[in-house]
Coordinates of C-alpha atoms in Angstrom, one line a residue:
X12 CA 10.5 3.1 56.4
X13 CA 14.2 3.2 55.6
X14 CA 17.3 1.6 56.8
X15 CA 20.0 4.5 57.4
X16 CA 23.4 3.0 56.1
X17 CA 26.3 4.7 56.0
X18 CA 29.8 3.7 55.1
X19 CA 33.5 5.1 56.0
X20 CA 36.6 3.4 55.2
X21 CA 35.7 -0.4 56.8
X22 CA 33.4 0.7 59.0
X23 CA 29.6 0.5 58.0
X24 CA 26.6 1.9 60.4
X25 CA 23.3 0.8 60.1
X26 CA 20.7 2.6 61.9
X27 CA 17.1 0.8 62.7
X28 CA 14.1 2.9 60.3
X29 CA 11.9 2.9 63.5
X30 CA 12.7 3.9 67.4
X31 CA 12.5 0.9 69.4
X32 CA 13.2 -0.2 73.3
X33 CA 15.3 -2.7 74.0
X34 CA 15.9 -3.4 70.1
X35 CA 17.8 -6.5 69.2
X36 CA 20.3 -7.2 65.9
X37 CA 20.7 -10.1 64.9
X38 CA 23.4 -10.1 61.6
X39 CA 23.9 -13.5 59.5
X40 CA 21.7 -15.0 61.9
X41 CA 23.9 -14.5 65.1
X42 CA 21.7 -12.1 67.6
X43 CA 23.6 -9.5 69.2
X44 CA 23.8 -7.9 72.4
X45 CA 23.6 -4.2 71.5
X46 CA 20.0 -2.3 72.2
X47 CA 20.8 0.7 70.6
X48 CA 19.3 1.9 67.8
X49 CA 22.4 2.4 65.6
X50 CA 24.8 -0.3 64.6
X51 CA 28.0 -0.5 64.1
X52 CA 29.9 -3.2 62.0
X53 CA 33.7 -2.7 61.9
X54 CA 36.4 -4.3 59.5
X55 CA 33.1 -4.9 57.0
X56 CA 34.8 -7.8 54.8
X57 CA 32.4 -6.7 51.4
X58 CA 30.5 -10.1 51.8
X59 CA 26.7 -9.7 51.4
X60 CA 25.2 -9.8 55.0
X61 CA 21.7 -10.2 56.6
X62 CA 20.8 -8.1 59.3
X63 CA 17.8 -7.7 61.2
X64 CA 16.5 -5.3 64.0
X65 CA 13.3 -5.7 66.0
X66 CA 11.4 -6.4 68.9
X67 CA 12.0 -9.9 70.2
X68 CA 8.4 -11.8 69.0
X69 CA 7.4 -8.6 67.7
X70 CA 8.4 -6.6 64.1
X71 CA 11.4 -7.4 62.5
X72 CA 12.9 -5.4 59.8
X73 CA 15.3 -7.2 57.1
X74 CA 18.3 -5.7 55.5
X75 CA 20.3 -7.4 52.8
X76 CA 24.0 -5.6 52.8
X77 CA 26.5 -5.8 49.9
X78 CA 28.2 -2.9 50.5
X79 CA 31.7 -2.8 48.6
X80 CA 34.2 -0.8 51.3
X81 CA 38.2 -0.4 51.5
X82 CA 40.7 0.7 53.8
X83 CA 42.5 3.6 52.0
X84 CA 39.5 5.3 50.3
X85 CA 38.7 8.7 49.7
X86 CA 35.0 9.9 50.3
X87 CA 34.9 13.0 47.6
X88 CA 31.5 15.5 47.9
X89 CA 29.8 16.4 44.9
X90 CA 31.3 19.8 44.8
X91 CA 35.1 18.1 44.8
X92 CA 33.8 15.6 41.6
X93 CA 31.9 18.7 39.7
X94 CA 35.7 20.8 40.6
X95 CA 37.5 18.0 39.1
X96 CA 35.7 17.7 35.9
X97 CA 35.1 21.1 35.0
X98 CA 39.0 21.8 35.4
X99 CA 39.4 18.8 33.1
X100 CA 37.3 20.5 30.5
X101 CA 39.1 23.9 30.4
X102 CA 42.2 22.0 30.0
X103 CA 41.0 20.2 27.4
X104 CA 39.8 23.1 25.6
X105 CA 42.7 25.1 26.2
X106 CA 45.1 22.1 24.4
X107 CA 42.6 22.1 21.6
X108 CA 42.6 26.3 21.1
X109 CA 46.5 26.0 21.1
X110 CA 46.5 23.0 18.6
X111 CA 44.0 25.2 16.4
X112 CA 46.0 28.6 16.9
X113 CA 49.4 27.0 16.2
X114 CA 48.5 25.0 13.2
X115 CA 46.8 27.5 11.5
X116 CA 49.5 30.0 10.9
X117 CA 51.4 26.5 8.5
X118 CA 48.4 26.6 5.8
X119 CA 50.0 29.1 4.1
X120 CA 53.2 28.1 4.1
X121 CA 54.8 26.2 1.8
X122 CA 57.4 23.2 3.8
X123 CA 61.2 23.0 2.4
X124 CA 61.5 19.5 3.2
X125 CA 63.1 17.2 1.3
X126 CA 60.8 15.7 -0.4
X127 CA 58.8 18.3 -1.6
X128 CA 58.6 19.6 -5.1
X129 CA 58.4 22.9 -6.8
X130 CA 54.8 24.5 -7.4
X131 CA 54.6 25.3 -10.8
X132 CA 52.2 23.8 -13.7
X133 CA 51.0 20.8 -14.0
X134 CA 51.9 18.9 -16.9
X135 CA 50.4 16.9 -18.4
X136 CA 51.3 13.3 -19.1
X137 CA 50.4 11.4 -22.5
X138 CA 48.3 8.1 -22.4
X139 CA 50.4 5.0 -22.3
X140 CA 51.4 3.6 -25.2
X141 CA 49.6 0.3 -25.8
X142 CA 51.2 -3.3 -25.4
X143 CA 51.9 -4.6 -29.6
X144 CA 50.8 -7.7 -28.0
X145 CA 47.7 -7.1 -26.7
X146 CA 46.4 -4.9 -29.9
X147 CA 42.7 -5.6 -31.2
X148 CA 42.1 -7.6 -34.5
X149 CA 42.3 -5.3 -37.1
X150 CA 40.4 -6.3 -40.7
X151 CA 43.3 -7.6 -43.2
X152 CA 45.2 -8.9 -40.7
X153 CA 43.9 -11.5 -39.6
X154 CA 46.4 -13.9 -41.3
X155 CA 48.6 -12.7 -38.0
X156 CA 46.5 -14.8 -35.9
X157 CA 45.8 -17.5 -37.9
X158 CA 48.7 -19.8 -36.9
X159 CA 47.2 -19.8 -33.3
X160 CA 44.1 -21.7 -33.9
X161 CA 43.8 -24.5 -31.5
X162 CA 44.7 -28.3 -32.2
X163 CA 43.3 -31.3 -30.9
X164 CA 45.5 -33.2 -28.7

C-alpha cells in the first residue's frame, strides 16, 4: 500500500495507506499527537522530511518527503496545459503561413534598390593577364636568368 500525498500551495497532506485506531505520526522523529488518519503539515519548508504512521509497538509505515511547494503557485489540470499548448501551435503556424504567403508574392519581382544592377547578359570577362615576372623559362632565353645563379657567401 500507498501513501496518499497531496500538495496545495504550503500545505502538504499525507494520508496513512492503511485504516488504523488510534494511529500515531511521528515526522523527523518528533511523535505527534494527532490520531487521525490524515495529516496535515502546514507552511512545508521543501526540506526532505521523514514521517511515519502506525500502531505504537505494532506496523509502522515510512515515508521520505521531498516535496518542492510555494506560496503563489498555480495548480493547472491537464486540460488547461493541453489548451495552452495547442493554442501555441496554431499561432505558430499561423506566423509561419503568413511568412510563407507574404514572401512569396517578392520572387518574382525584381528590387529597385540601390544597389542592384540591371539584368541583361552576362559578359564575359578575359583571363588575367599574367605577371612578366613570374613567366615560365622559355628555351633561348635562358641567358635572362642566368645572372641569378646563387653565390657563396
Amino acid at each position: 500500500k500507498e501513501f496518499i500525498v497531496e500538495i496545495s500551495g504550503t500545505t502538504v497532506t499525507v494520508t496513512c495507506p492503511e485504516e488504523m485506531e488510534n494511529i500515531v505520526w511521528e515526522v523527523d522523529g518528533m511523535e505527534n499527537d494527532k490520531k487521525d488518519n490524515k495529516f496535515i503539515i502546514e507552511n512545508y519548508n521543501s526540506f526532505p522530511t521523514k514521517v511515519k504512521c502506525g500502531n505504537k509497538g505494532g506496523k509502522m509505515f515510512h515515508l521520505h518527503l521531498n516535496a518542492r511547494v510555494c506560496a503563489n503557485c498555480e495548480e493547472l489540470d491537464a486540460l488547461a496545459v493541453t489548451g495552452i499548448i495547442t493554442a501555441d501551435l496554431f499561432i505558430t503556424f499561423g506566423v509561419l503561413i503568413l511568412v510563407y504567403y507574404f514572401s512569396k508574392d517578392r520572387k518574382g519581382r525584381p528590387s529597385a534598390g540601390a544597389g542592384s544592377q540591371p539584368r541583361g547578359q552576362k559578359t564575359q570577362r578575359p583571363p588575367p593577364v599574367p605577371n612578366p615576372d613570374y613567366e615560365p623559362i622559355r628555351k633561348g632565353q635562358r641567358e635572362v636568368y642566368a645572372g641569378l645563379e646563387s653565390r657563396p657567401f
